[in-house]
Each structure stands twice: as C-alpha cells, then as structure tokens.
C-alpha cells in the first residue's frame, strides 16, 4: 500500500511541523494510513552529498533523490513544505553551523584552486538556490484560494495601503539588450541532441555544454543579457532615483534563478556603490570579495583589513548613502539594505508586498517612501508596471469585494527559465554562441560580448499538453474564464501559442471563455474584472506562475500561505505543496527571541486534506476520505472562529492554532455519520480536548515571552525543538 510522504524542511515551516505532525499521526493511526518523513532540509541536503567527509554514523541518505524518483511513479503522494533555496551566504551559514556541530564538511570554495576544490564547489552548487522544487515538480501546478479562505478574507480584510494618482512609484525595466528583447526560439521537429558552442573572434571554439537531449516537439529558446546595456541601464536608474527622490530597490529571483540573477545582482551592487569600487578596486579584488553575494560580503571581507583602511572604506560606503539615492531597506534598524544579500528581496513576494503598502518601501530612517522598483529584464516586469498603474488610477484593491485569480502554471520537467541553470553562462570573450544539433545545423545563434549572460531554456511537449488540459479542466470545473498569459511578439511565447491553439482542439471547450492575451493585457483584463468581484484563471508559464501566485493571493487574502497548491503529477501521483510562499525566516527570529511563532500552517492543513483524498482514491480507503473531508471542515471552522496565529507574543500562536485545529477535527470526526468506528474513537477525544481547552491554551501561551533555544538554525537539536514546539503536557497526553 502507498504511503503519504511528509517532507522535513527548514525554518518556520519545519518548526511548525514539529507541532502539527504529531497531531496528524495520532489522528490517522487507526485508519491504515502510513506517513513517512523525508528530510530535504538544506542541512540534510548538504550532508547527503559529502558522505566521504563524514563518520559512518553521521551519514544521511539522499532523500531528495529518492523523492525525485518517487515523483515519477503513480504511487507518489508527497506533502511538500517550503524549503530554503539557499543563496551563497545562507549556504555558508549552514556549512559553518554543521561544522560547529562536529560534521567535518569542507568550506565552500568561492574560487576553487585545484580539482578537489572544483569537485567540492560543484557538489555545493547543486544544493545552491532552488534545488528542491524543480526536482519534485513532475507535474504542472494548480494554485487557488479555497472558497473558505476567500470568504474569510472578504469578511475579515487585511490592511491595504491606499494608492493615489500622485504616487511616484514605478517599475523600471530595460528597453533593449535584455533577455526579453534578444530571445530566439524554435520547436524541434524530431528528437535530437544539441550542444552549446562559443566561438571567439579568433575562431577558437569552446563547448559550453554537450549532449543536451531534446525530444520531438520540444520548444527551445536562447537569449542573452548584454552586460554593457545592463550596466548602463542600472547607472541611469540610480541617477534617476536620486534626481527624483525615490528609493532605489532591486527585485530579482536570486534563489530560483541561481546562475543568472546573482550576476545581475552583482552588477547592481557595483553600480550603486560605484565610487567605492572605483576607489578601492584593487583591495576589493585582493580580498576576493564576491560581489554577487551582495554588499554584506564586502563588509565582512574588509574586517580583515587594518583598522584605518577598513574605516576609510566604511566611510566611503557611508558617503554613498549620503549622496544617494536612498536605498530600500530590508531592516532599517539593523542597517540591512536591499543589496546586502541576494536572498533577502525575492521578487515574487517583494513586489506584491510593496504594492500592498501603497507602492512604498522602508528607507534608512524606518519611514515608508515612494520607490523605483528596478526589474532589469523586461520579460515579466510589465505585469507589475500594469498593476501599479491600475492602482494609481483606481486606488488600492479592496479585499472585501475583489474577485480571485487562480493559476494554472506550466512547470513540469523544469520548464522554461526555471530549468535554465545548467545552460546559463557568463560569457568570457566576444564572439558567437550557437546551439547546434546532432546533424550540425545551427538552431539558434547570438553574438555575445565579455560578461554577457547567455542562457538556453527548454520546455517539453508532454507538459504543455498536460498544462492545456489542466487549464480546460479548471475552467470547466469552476466555470471561470481562463486567460493564457502569452505574448505573440515574444519568440518563446509565439511557439507556445501555436501549441496551445493546437492542443485546445483536443478538448471540449464548448461554452468556455478561453483567451490568449499578452501579460500586460492579461493584467489589465484581470484587474478590471477583479474590481467588479469577478474571477479569472491565469494560465501561465513557469515564471509568471511563481509571480502571480504570490501577487494576487497577497492582495486578495494577505498572504500566499493560505493557498491550496496542488501539483497533479504527470504519472498519476500527487504532490501537495503547502501554500505558495516561502519559509519566512523572520518568524524563526521571533520564536528565538520571544518564543512566539506566528507562522500560519493553513496551507499545510489544506494540502493534507487533498493528500488524504488522493490517498483514499488510490488505495480505496474510505476512512482517508472522511479524514480529509473532516479536516477541511475543521479548517473552515478554524477560520470562522479566528484561531489562526496572532503576530503578538502572549497570544495564540502556531502551536495554539494547531490545538484548535485538532479539537475541531476531532469534533467533526465525532459528529460525522459515515464511519462508526471513527465516530466512536473520536467522540471521547473531542470531549477531552474541549474540556481542557482553557488549560491547554494557557500552557501554550504562558511559556511565551522569553528567549528560547533550539540548538541550531539549519540543523536544530531534535529534543530541544520538540520540547519548544510541544510545550503542553495536557495536549501531548491526550494525543498519546
Ligand atoms: N515552495 C518553496 O519551497 C518556497 C521557498 N521559498 C524560500 O523561502 C525563503 C523566504 O522567502 P520569502 O520571499 O521571504 O517569502 P516568505 O513567503 O517566506 O515570506 C514573505 C512574508 O510572507 C508572510 N508569510 C508567508 N508565509 C507565511 C505563513 N505561513 N504565515 C504567516 N505569514 C507568512 C510574512 O509576511 P508578513 O510580515 O506580511 O506577515 C513573510 O514575512 C527563501 O529561502 C526562499 O527561497 C520561497 C518561496 C517558495
Ligand atoms: O523554489 C523556490 O526557490 C521558490 C519557488 C516559488 O517561489 C514558487 O514556486 O512559488
Ligand atoms: Mg513563489
């Protein structure tokens, strides 16, 4: 019989699971459902690739590889919690912590000097960035706000900053020379393999990558970000922000786009701190500063310098802030800027947060200010520009009346940009990059210059067919218009549009409102419907899937944590993601400082319910279906009774919210009439939980207020973390 696989990940979601999973296990125990945990935390993923550096008893299995294989099998039923997609500073933090715990793993070699260091770096680079999701996502995505969540938000709206037409906030994006403008794309008529080849101006050729297998009907595209155009653009935007008294902010996806975006981020750091890099270039080079890791790397490297030199550079950095433009802050109190580390400001979450806050971000004085949101590549920047223009014209969206925007996203098998990392190169010299097939034909070609970022993307035909089918299914099931966000003037999208039109014919689309609109037109169309309270499905490629499933949820329901996020796997299994957002690192900080965890596990409740439903269908287990249905009812009750975690210490937090879910779930099981055995089992449990409500909530709230210790950030101590996350003796004994 199949199992439900629960993932152990990082930060807030991993903390929350320590409290929630024991409840789940207690509830499903009698119903013949097995749950097994697999550890895909950053720490475990590091340990899994360095067995040769560890003692026998320290070695761990490669659970991610196991799950990657499982995702391709029909029996897969995986609950996937958000995990860290590590930037280099996070990776180094995790390495340091593991070393301090006695794991003798090597340091991350920024600039490897020999073969052994090259091997170490390449092992780490596989763990870096978004290394989990692309492996597990063997299906396309279906993300939406469940009705109960949407209704709750309408009745209990989150705060929304006002928008006025005189806001100076805007998006700045490149007009030429970027990925969008240089893109070329072809559909492969028959299976072949291609190589990527660079030829310099003297005719010397280098193979950048060989043997890329392509299937019949696969779409490939290649494009290049011109370094000179990028730097010029950044310089202009910095000057313009200064002249117009706007906060300078940069919005990238340094985690998911782990090769291209840190390089772009590095150029922004060099541009913003230009005077420092010009004056101290030699020292910065000597210190081996990794600019792509952000200005924090420069700040920590100069610690090694003699006091007077260090102070001089610090003074010059301070002068940059003085001369402006002001820079958007991640943490004004601690002086952490938007350019400190590439993983602090992640576009899918950062742009919606800004739009929710009147288009403003925090400046160094801790005040909100109008902002220039710099998104260098123009492929998708237009959707944010259009949303901002819409808000300037119509005012802020109103969560009490606005419609909803579910998404059907093309993402299976590393589709599009999010699968481009092993085919992205920072070009070493002027010349030409070509994609050449097995017969020697050049399929795609670009002239390039030193420092340009060239990349190739792929999307296979079967995922596209599956995506079109999922779009039609969702449009039919919810009787909602569906818009394919595709731009006929963009090379890749033009290929995709041909396929969409072809594959739509495979389905009964009678009576459905299906359209293809460019992303900007789709934004306007969708926003115009939203303010009339109408729903519109967005059917999008992989990047827009990511952006839209934070943008609309954050505007509609305050956070993407409350999303139902299903990945129907192409081979029949199910991957159930818990919400659409990340792991909210600042929540861990709050737990450590004041023993209060404000992470909301709602997405996890929703995911578990659909996972149980899937389990029941696959294993013909009627009890699993009842457990899923009652869990959904309990979740609805939790929302109605406002038992989600509060932000404030001393009030109900994540753990207290789990108690209420358990109580409501037991009550629903006690009240249902489909299964007598479950009814008999849960009737006394429901009573015990209700009778002890006051005691349990007191136990859970009283421990809050002082600092706590879980023995590690990336690899916390199991005993300590379980103690912290399960502090109610009364609840624990009832669950027992
Ligand atoms: N699927 C995955 O595995 C994903 C992983 N990530 C990873 O997560 C990390 C952080 O990413 P980031 O961009 O900051 O996004 P997050 O979603 O983690 O955080 C953004 C903000 O959203 C709110 N929020 C999100 N989830 C919850 C929740 N469950 N309960 C309460 N509030 C919530 C909080 O804001 P507020 O202050 O407004 O309450 C939070 O500070 C990175 O390492 C990133 O790579 C990111 C996205 C998806
Ligand atoms: O894998 C990641 O880094 C983030 C994924 C993400 O943001 C999403 O799928 O919405
Ligand atoms: Mg996202």
PDB file of N, CA and C in Angstrom, residues 596-679:
ATOM      1  N   UNK A 596       7.504  32.877  20.353  1.00  0.00           N
ATOM      2  CA  UNK A 596       6.189  33.012  19.731  1.00  0.00           C
ATOM      3  C   UNK A 596       6.380  32.745  18.238  1.00  0.00           C
ATOM      4  N   UNK A 597       5.602  31.823  17.691  1.00  0.00           N
ATOM      5  CA  UNK A 597       5.747  31.503  16.265  1.00  0.00           C
ATOM      6  C   UNK A 597       4.484  31.909  15.527  1.00  0.00           C
ATOM      7  N   UNK A 598       4.621  32.945  14.690  1.00  0.00           N
ATOM      8  CA  UNK A 598       3.412  33.415  14.029  1.00  0.00           C
ATOM      9  C   UNK A 598       3.188  32.813  12.640  1.00  0.00           C
ATOM     10  N   UNK A 599       3.926  31.801  12.305  1.00  0.00           N
ATOM     11  CA  UNK A 599       3.722  31.074  11.040  1.00  0.00           C
ATOM     12  C   UNK A 599       2.315  30.469  11.018  1.00  0.00           C
ATOM     13  N   UNK A 600       1.626  30.667   9.936  1.00  0.00           N
ATOM     14  CA  UNK A 600       0.286  30.127   9.773  1.00  0.00           C
ATOM     15  C   UNK A 600       0.368  28.850   8.935  1.00  0.00           C
ATOM     16  N   UNK A 601      -0.058  27.736   9.493  1.00  0.00           N
ATOM     17  CA  UNK A 601       0.051  26.456   8.788  1.00  0.00           C
ATOM     18  C   UNK A 601      -1.167  26.139   7.930  1.00  0.00           C
ATOM     19  N   UNK A 602      -1.994  27.124   7.682  1.00  0.00           N
ATOM     20  CA  UNK A 602      -3.221  26.858   6.941  1.00  0.00           C
ATOM     21  C   UNK A 602      -2.975  26.086   5.638  1.00  0.00           C
ATOM     22  N   UNK A 603      -1.939  26.510   4.910  1.00  0.00           N
ATOM     23  CA  UNK A 603      -1.614  25.828   3.649  1.00  0.00           C
ATOM     24  C   UNK A 603      -1.338  24.348   3.871  1.00  0.00           C
ATOM     25  N   UNK A 604      -0.776  24.036   5.032  1.00  0.00           N
ATOM     26  CA  UNK A 604      -0.462  22.647   5.346  1.00  0.00           C
ATOM     27  C   UNK A 604      -1.748  21.856   5.621  1.00  0.00           C
ATOM     28  N   UNK A 605      -2.708  22.482   6.288  1.00  0.00           N
ATOM     29  CA  UNK A 605      -3.991  21.798   6.542  1.00  0.00           C
ATOM     30  C   UNK A 605      -4.670  21.482   5.202  1.00  0.00           C
ATOM     31  N   UNK A 606      -4.658  22.476   4.321  1.00  0.00           N
ATOM     32  CA  UNK A 606      -5.316  22.306   3.019  1.00  0.00           C
ATOM     33  C   UNK A 606      -4.633  21.206   2.212  1.00  0.00           C
ATOM     34  N   UNK A 607      -3.296  21.222   2.256  1.00  0.00           N
ATOM     35  CA  UNK A 607      -2.541  20.222   1.490  1.00  0.00           C
ATOM     36  C   UNK A 607      -2.803  18.822   2.021  1.00  0.00           C
ATOM     37  N   UNK A 608      -2.839  18.703   3.346  1.00  0.00           N
ATOM     38  CA  UNK A 608      -3.059  17.377   3.928  1.00  0.00           C
ATOM     39  C   UNK A 608      -4.446  16.847   3.547  1.00  0.00           C
ATOM     40  N   UNK A 609      -5.425  17.727   3.519  1.00  0.00           N
ATOM     41  CA  UNK A 609      -6.777  17.274   3.172  1.00  0.00           C
ATOM     42  C   UNK A 609      -6.820  16.703   1.756  1.00  0.00           C
ATOM     43  N   UNK A 610      -6.200  17.392   0.804  1.00  0.00           N
ATOM     44  CA  UNK A 610      -6.214  16.848  -0.571  1.00  0.00           C
ATOM     45  C   UNK A 610      -5.338  15.608  -0.692  1.00  0.00           C
ATOM     46  N   UNK A 611      -4.282  15.562   0.087  1.00  0.00           N
ATOM     47  CA  UNK A 611      -3.437  14.369   0.077  1.00  0.00           C
ATOM     48  C   UNK A 611      -4.220  13.153   0.589  1.00  0.00           C
ATOM     49  N   UNK A 612      -5.001  13.359   1.644  1.00  0.00           N
ATOM     50  CA  UNK A 612      -5.827  12.259   2.185  1.00  0.00           C
ATOM     51  C   UNK A 612      -6.883  11.817   1.162  1.00  0.00           C
ATOM     52  N   UNK A 613      -7.447  12.801   0.471  1.00  0.00           N
ATOM     53  CA  UNK A 613      -8.443  12.477  -0.538  1.00  0.00           C
ATOM     54  C   UNK A 613      -7.812  11.634  -1.653  1.00  0.00           C
ATOM     55  N   UNK A 614      -6.633  12.076  -2.079  1.00  0.00           N
ATOM     56  CA  UNK A 614      -5.897  11.339  -3.116  1.00  0.00           C
ATOM     57  C   UNK A 614      -5.573   9.924  -2.627  1.00  0.00           C
ATOM     58  N   UNK A 615      -5.133   9.829  -1.376  1.00  0.00           N
ATOM     59  CA  UNK A 615      -4.808   8.528  -0.780  1.00  0.00           C
ATOM     60  C   UNK A 615      -6.026   7.625  -0.798  1.00  0.00           C
ATOM     61  N   UNK A 616      -7.157   8.193  -0.458  1.00  0.00           N
ATOM     62  CA  UNK A 616      -8.377   7.393  -0.389  1.00  0.00           C
ATOM     63  C   UNK A 616      -8.753   6.850  -1.770  1.00  0.00           C
ATOM     64  N   UNK A 617      -8.582   7.669  -2.805  1.00  0.00           N
ATOM     65  CA  UNK A 617      -8.904   7.202  -4.159  1.00  0.00           C
ATOM     66  C   UNK A 617      -7.945   6.108  -4.613  1.00  0.00           C
ATOM     67  N   UNK A 618      -6.657   6.339  -4.395  1.00  0.00           N
ATOM     68  CA  UNK A 618      -5.662   5.386  -4.888  1.00  0.00           C
ATOM     69  C   UNK A 618      -5.737   4.060  -4.129  1.00  0.00           C
ATOM     70  N   UNK A 619      -5.969   4.125  -2.818  1.00  0.00           N
ATOM     71  CA  UNK A 619      -5.925   2.910  -2.002  1.00  0.00           C
ATOM     72  C   UNK A 619      -7.303   2.393  -1.624  1.00  0.00           C
ATOM     73  N   UNK A 620      -8.320   3.019  -2.187  1.00  0.00           N
ATOM     74  CA  UNK A 620      -9.682   2.611  -1.892  1.00  0.00           C
ATOM     75  C   UNK A 620      -9.910   2.562  -0.371  1.00  0.00           C
ATOM     76  N   UNK A 621      -9.496   3.623   0.280  1.00  0.00           N
ATOM     77  CA  UNK A 621      -9.570   3.693   1.736  1.00  0.00           C
ATOM     78  C   UNK A 621     -10.616   4.765   2.115  1.00  0.00           C
ATOM     79  N   UNK A 622     -11.788   4.307   2.501  1.00  0.00           N
ATOM     80  CA  UNK A 622     -12.896   5.239   2.759  1.00  0.00           C
ATOM     81  C   UNK A 622     -12.608   6.139   3.963  1.00  0.00           C
ATOM     82  N   UNK A 623     -11.872   5.605   4.931  1.00  0.00           N
ATOM     83  CA  UNK A 623     -11.572   6.396   6.134  1.00  0.00           C
ATOM     84  C   UNK A 623     -10.713   7.618   5.782  1.00  0.00           C
ATOM     85  N   UNK A 624      -9.797   7.417   4.843  1.00  0.00           N
ATOM     86  CA  UNK A 624      -8.924   8.539   4.454  1.00  0.00           C
ATOM     87  C   UNK A 624      -9.771   9.676   3.888  1.00  0.00           C
ATOM     88  N   UNK A 625     -10.800   9.317   3.135  1.00  0.00           N
ATOM     89  CA  UNK A 625     -11.664  10.343   2.555  1.00  0.00           C
ATOM     90  C   UNK A 625     -12.381  11.121   3.670  1.00  0.00           C
ATOM     91  N   UNK A 626     -12.864  10.372   4.651  1.00  0.00           N
ATOM     92  CA  UNK A 626     -13.566  11.030   5.762  1.00  0.00           C
ATOM     93  C   UNK A 626     -12.599  11.924   6.553  1.00  0.00           C
ATOM     94  N   UNK A 627     -11.391  11.421   6.766  1.00  0.00           N
ATOM     95  CA  UNK A 627     -10.405  12.237   7.481  1.00  0.00           C
ATOM     96  C   UNK A 627     -10.120  13.525   6.724  1.00  0.00           C
ATOM     97  N   UNK A 628     -10.032  13.433   5.389  1.00  0.00           N
ATOM     98  CA  UNK A 628      -9.776  14.616   4.571  1.00  0.00           C
ATOM     99  C   UNK A 628     -10.941  15.602   4.626  1.00  0.00           C
ATOM    100  N   UNK A 629     -12.156  15.072   4.474  1.00  0.00           N
ATOM    101  CA  UNK A 629     -13.334  15.955   4.480  1.00  0.00           C
ATOM    102  C   UNK A 629     -13.498  16.658   5.832  1.00  0.00           C
ATOM    103  N   UNK A 630     -13.310  15.877   6.903  1.00  0.00           N
ATOM    104  CA  UNK A 630     -13.478  16.476   8.231  1.00  0.00           C
ATOM    105  C   UNK A 630     -12.359  17.475   8.532  1.00  0.00           C
ATOM    106  N   UNK A 631     -11.178  17.202   7.977  1.00  0.00           N
ATOM    107  CA  UNK A 631     -10.079  18.154   8.161  1.00  0.00           C
ATOM    108  C   UNK A 631     -10.420  19.480   7.475  1.00  0.00           C
ATOM    109  N   UNK A 632     -10.987  19.397   6.265  1.00  0.00           N
ATOM    110  CA  UNK A 632     -11.395  20.627   5.574  1.00  0.00           C
ATOM    111  C   UNK A 632     -12.457  21.383   6.372  1.00  0.00           C
ATOM    112  N   UNK A 633     -13.408  20.643   6.926  1.00  0.00           N
ATOM    113  CA  UNK A 633     -14.444  21.298   7.743  1.00  0.00           C
ATOM    114  C   UNK A 633     -13.829  21.957   8.975  1.00  0.00           C
ATOM    115  N   UNK A 634     -12.867  21.256   9.570  1.00  0.00           N
ATOM    116  CA  UNK A 634     -12.200  21.798  10.758  1.00  0.00           C
ATOM    117  C   UNK A 634     -11.434  23.072  10.403  1.00  0.00           C
ATOM    118  N   UNK A 635     -10.823  23.074   9.229  1.00  0.00           N
ATOM    119  CA  UNK A 635     -10.069  24.252   8.783  1.00  0.00           C
ATOM    120  C   UNK A 635     -11.010  25.442   8.609  1.00  0.00           C
ATOM    121  N   UNK A 636     -12.181  25.160   8.049  1.00  0.00           N
ATOM    122  CA  UNK A 636     -13.155  26.220   7.846  1.00  0.00           C
ATOM    123  C   UNK A 636     -13.603  26.806   9.191  1.00  0.00           C
ATOM    124  N   UNK A 637     -13.798  25.900  10.155  1.00  0.00           N
ATOM    125  CA  UNK A 637     -14.207  26.334  11.487  1.00  0.00           C
ATOM    126  C   UNK A 637     -13.105  27.181  12.148  1.00  0.00           C
ATOM    127  N   UNK A 638     -11.876  26.734  11.934  1.00  0.00           N
ATOM    128  CA  UNK A 638     -10.729  27.472  12.474  1.00  0.00           C
ATOM    129  C   UNK A 638     -10.722  28.912  11.952  1.00  0.00           C
ATOM    130  N   UNK A 639     -11.005  29.043  10.647  1.00  0.00           N
ATOM    131  CA  UNK A 639     -11.060  30.381  10.053  1.00  0.00           C
ATOM    132  C   UNK A 639     -12.219  31.178  10.654  1.00  0.00           C
ATOM    133  N   UNK A 640     -13.395  30.551  10.675  1.00  0.00           N
ATOM    134  CA  UNK A 640     -14.588  31.238  11.195  1.00  0.00           C
ATOM    135  C   UNK A 640     -14.356  31.745  12.608  1.00  0.00           C
ATOM    136  N   UNK A 641     -13.733  30.906  13.430  1.00  0.00           N
ATOM    137  CA  UNK A 641     -13.542  31.259  14.833  1.00  0.00           C
ATOM    138  C   UNK A 641     -12.266  32.055  15.082  1.00  0.00           C
ATOM    139  N   UNK A 642     -11.595  32.424  13.989  1.00  0.00           N
ATOM    140  CA  UNK A 642     -10.370  33.245  14.067  1.00  0.00           C
ATOM    141  C   UNK A 642      -9.330  32.638  15.005  1.00  0.00           C
ATOM    142  N   UNK A 643      -8.995  31.378  14.762  1.00  0.00           N
ATOM    143  CA  UNK A 643      -7.997  30.727  15.601  1.00  0.00           C
ATOM    144  C   UNK A 643      -6.669  30.551  14.866  1.00  0.00           C
ATOM    145  N   UNK A 644      -6.412  31.434  13.912  1.00  0.00           N
ATOM    146  CA  UNK A 644      -5.092  31.456  13.285  1.00  0.00           C
ATOM    147  C   UNK A 644      -4.106  32.099  14.231  1.00  0.00           C
ATOM    148  N   UNK A 645      -2.802  31.932  13.967  1.00  0.00           N
ATOM    149  CA  UNK A 645      -1.817  32.522  14.866  1.00  0.00           C
ATOM    150  C   UNK A 645      -1.836  34.050  14.845  1.00  0.00           C
ATOM    151  N   UNK A 646      -1.631  34.641  15.995  1.00  0.00           N
ATOM    152  CA  UNK A 646      -1.534  36.101  16.066  1.00  0.00           C
ATOM    153  C   UNK A 646      -0.070  36.487  15.877  1.00  0.00           C
ATOM    154  N   UNK A 647       0.156  37.769  15.571  1.00  0.00           N
ATOM    155  CA  UNK A 647       1.531  38.227  15.404  1.00  0.00           C
ATOM    156  C   UNK A 647       2.188  38.538  16.740  1.00  0.00           C
ATOM    157  N   UNK A 648       1.334  38.681  17.790  1.00  0.00           N
ATOM    158  CA  UNK A 648       1.845  39.243  19.045  1.00  0.00           C
ATOM    159  C   UNK A 648       2.162  38.193  20.095  1.00  0.00           C
ATOM    160  N   UNK A 649       3.246  38.379  20.757  1.00  0.00           N
ATOM    161  CA  UNK A 649       3.679  37.479  21.820  1.00  0.00           C
ATOM    162  C   UNK A 649       2.626  37.432  22.938  1.00  0.00           C
ATOM    163  N   UNK A 650       2.444  36.247  23.495  1.00  0.00           N
ATOM    164  CA  UNK A 650       1.475  36.086  24.588  1.00  0.00           C
ATOM    165  C   UNK A 650       0.099  35.683  24.086  1.00  0.00           C
ATOM    166  N   UNK A 651      -0.133  35.883  22.774  1.00  0.00           N
ATOM    167  CA  UNK A 651      -1.425  35.481  22.203  1.00  0.00           C
ATOM    168  C   UNK A 651      -1.263  34.149  21.485  1.00  0.00           C
ATOM    169  N   UNK A 652      -2.394  33.621  21.021  1.00  0.00           N
ATOM    170  CA  UNK A 652      -2.362  32.332  20.343  1.00  0.00           C
ATOM    171  C   UNK A 652      -1.323  32.344  19.217  1.00  0.00           C
ATOM    172  N   UNK A 653      -0.451  31.343  19.185  1.00  0.00           N
ATOM    173  CA  UNK A 653       0.496  31.292  18.070  1.00  0.00           C
ATOM    174  C   UNK A 653       0.268  30.007  17.270  1.00  0.00           C
ATOM    175  N   UNK A 654       1.254  29.656  16.476  1.00  0.00           N
ATOM    176  CA  UNK A 654       1.147  28.478  15.616  1.00  0.00           C
ATOM    177  C   UNK A 654       0.722  27.236  16.400  1.00  0.00           C
ATOM    178  N   UNK A 655       1.309  27.053  17.594  1.00  0.00           N
ATOM    179  CA  UNK A 655       1.028  25.850  18.384  1.00  0.00           C
ATOM    180  C   UNK A 655      -0.407  25.857  18.890  1.00  0.00           C
ATOM    181  N   UNK A 656      -0.861  27.028  19.328  1.00  0.00           N
ATOM    182  CA  UNK A 656      -2.237  27.134  19.810  1.00  0.00           C
ATOM    183  C   UNK A 656      -3.228  26.917  18.681  1.00  0.00           C
ATOM    184  N   UNK A 657      -2.874  27.437  17.513  1.00  0.00           N
ATOM    185  CA  UNK A 657      -3.722  27.254  16.347  1.00  0.00           C
ATOM    186  C   UNK A 657      -3.838  25.756  16.003  1.00  0.00           C
ATOM    187  N   UNK A 658      -2.747  25.029  16.150  1.00  0.00           N
ATOM    188  CA  UNK A 658      -2.785  23.576  15.904  1.00  0.00           C
ATOM    189  C   UNK A 658      -3.691  22.868  16.903  1.00  0.00           C
ATOM    190  N   UNK A 659      -3.661  23.344  18.152  1.00  0.00           N
ATOM    191  CA  UNK A 659      -4.567  22.738  19.143  1.00  0.00           C
ATOM    192  C   UNK A 659      -6.020  22.896  18.680  1.00  0.00           C
ATOM    193  N   UNK A 660      -6.371  24.114  18.251  1.00  0.00           N
ATOM    194  CA  UNK A 660      -7.765  24.315  17.825  1.00  0.00           C
ATOM    195  C   UNK A 660      -8.099  23.466  16.616  1.00  0.00           C
ATOM    196  N   UNK A 661      -7.152  23.348  15.704  1.00  0.00           N
ATOM    197  CA  UNK A 661      -7.443  22.508  14.552  1.00  0.00           C
ATOM    198  C   UNK A 661      -7.725  21.078  15.011  1.00  0.00           C
ATOM    199  N   UNK A 662      -6.898  20.582  15.943  1.00  0.00           N
ATOM    200  CA  UNK A 662      -7.082  19.218  16.445  1.00  0.00           C
ATOM    201  C   UNK A 662      -8.461  19.072  17.092  1.00  0.00           C
ATOM    202  N   UNK A 663      -8.837  20.072  17.870  1.00  0.00           N
ATOM    203  CA  UNK A 663     -10.132  19.990  18.560  1.00  0.00           C
ATOM    204  C   UNK A 663     -11.285  19.971  17.544  1.00  0.00           C
ATOM    205  N   UNK A 664     -11.223  20.887  16.588  1.00  0.00           N
ATOM    206  CA  UNK A 664     -12.307  20.932  15.594  1.00  0.00           C
ATOM    207  C   UNK A 664     -12.335  19.663  14.740  1.00  0.00           C
ATOM    208  N   UNK A 665     -11.145  19.175  14.426  1.00  0.00           N
ATOM    209  CA  UNK A 665     -11.061  17.967  13.597  1.00  0.00           C
ATOM    210  C   UNK A 665     -11.691  16.787  14.351  1.00  0.00           C
ATOM    211  N   UNK A 666     -11.344  16.657  15.641  1.00  0.00           N
ATOM    212  CA  UNK A 666     -11.925  15.579  16.457  1.00  0.00           C
ATOM    213  C   UNK A 666     -13.447  15.748  16.530  1.00  0.00           C
ATOM    214  N   UNK A 667     -13.902  16.982  16.672  1.00  0.00           N
ATOM    215  CA  UNK A 667     -15.355  17.226  16.746  1.00  0.00           C
ATOM    216  C   UNK A 667     -16.046  16.832  15.443  1.00  0.00           C
ATOM    217  N   UNK A 668     -15.430  17.197  14.322  1.00  0.00           N
ATOM    218  CA  UNK A 668     -16.018  16.829  13.032  1.00  0.00           C
ATOM    219  C   UNK A 668     -16.067  15.311  12.869  1.00  0.00           C
ATOM    220  N   UNK A 669     -15.019  14.638  13.337  1.00  0.00           N
ATOM    221  CA  UNK A 669     -14.996  13.167  13.230  1.00  0.00           C
ATOM    222  C   UNK A 669     -16.039  12.546  14.155  1.00  0.00           C
ATOM    223  N   UNK A 670     -16.216  13.166  15.305  1.00  0.00           N
ATOM    224  CA  UNK A 670     -17.212  12.662  16.252  1.00  0.00           C
ATOM    225  C   UNK A 670     -18.635  12.891  15.726  1.00  0.00           C
ATOM    226  N   UNK A 671     -18.808  13.957  14.977  1.00  0.00           N
ATOM    227  CA  UNK A 671     -20.155  14.299  14.502  1.00  0.00           C
ATOM    228  C   UNK A 671     -20.546  13.646  13.193  1.00  0.00           C
ATOM    229  N   UNK A 672     -19.562  13.156  12.422  1.00  0.00           N
ATOM    230  CA  UNK A 672     -19.927  12.576  11.116  1.00  0.00           C
ATOM    231  C   UNK A 672     -20.635  11.241  11.346  1.00  0.00           C
ATOM    232  N   UNK A 673     -21.342  10.813  10.304  1.00  0.00           N
ATOM    233  CA  UNK A 673     -22.125   9.585  10.470  1.00  0.00           C
ATOM    234  C   UNK A 673     -21.767   8.526   9.436  1.00  0.00           C
ATOM    235  N   UNK A 674     -20.680   8.779   8.704  1.00  0.00           N
ATOM    236  CA  UNK A 674     -20.343   7.813   7.652  1.00  0.00           C
ATOM    237  C   UNK A 674     -19.552   6.621   8.195  1.00  0.00           C
ATOM    238  N   UNK A 675     -18.847   6.820   9.284  1.00  0.00           N
ATOM    239  CA  UNK A 675     -17.986   5.751   9.792  1.00  0.00           C
ATOM    240  C   UNK A 675     -18.107   5.692  11.320  1.00  0.00           C
ATOM    241  N   UNK A 676     -18.723   4.613  11.772  1.00  0.00           N
ATOM    242  CA  UNK A 676     -18.992   4.481  13.205  1.00  0.00           C
ATOM    243  C   UNK A 676     -17.733   4.299  14.032  1.00  0.00           C
ATOM    244  N   UNK A 677     -16.774   3.576  13.454  1.00  0.00           N
ATOM    245  CA  UNK A 677     -15.561   3.315  14.220  1.00  0.00           C
ATOM    246  C   UNK A 677     -14.830   4.634  14.514  1.00  0.00           C
ATOM    247  N   UNK A 678     -14.738   5.468  13.477  1.00  0.00           N
ATOM    248  CA  UNK A 678     -14.090   6.777  13.688  1.00  0.00           C
ATOM    249  C   UNK A 678     -14.898   7.609  14.681  1.00  0.00           C
ATOM    250  N   UNK A 679     -16.188   7.524  14.566  1.00  0.00           N
ATOM    251  CA  UNK A 679     -17.064   8.286  15.459  1.00  0.00           C
ATOM    252  C   UNK A 679     -16.817   7.879  16.919  1.00  0.00           C
TER     253      UNK A 679
END
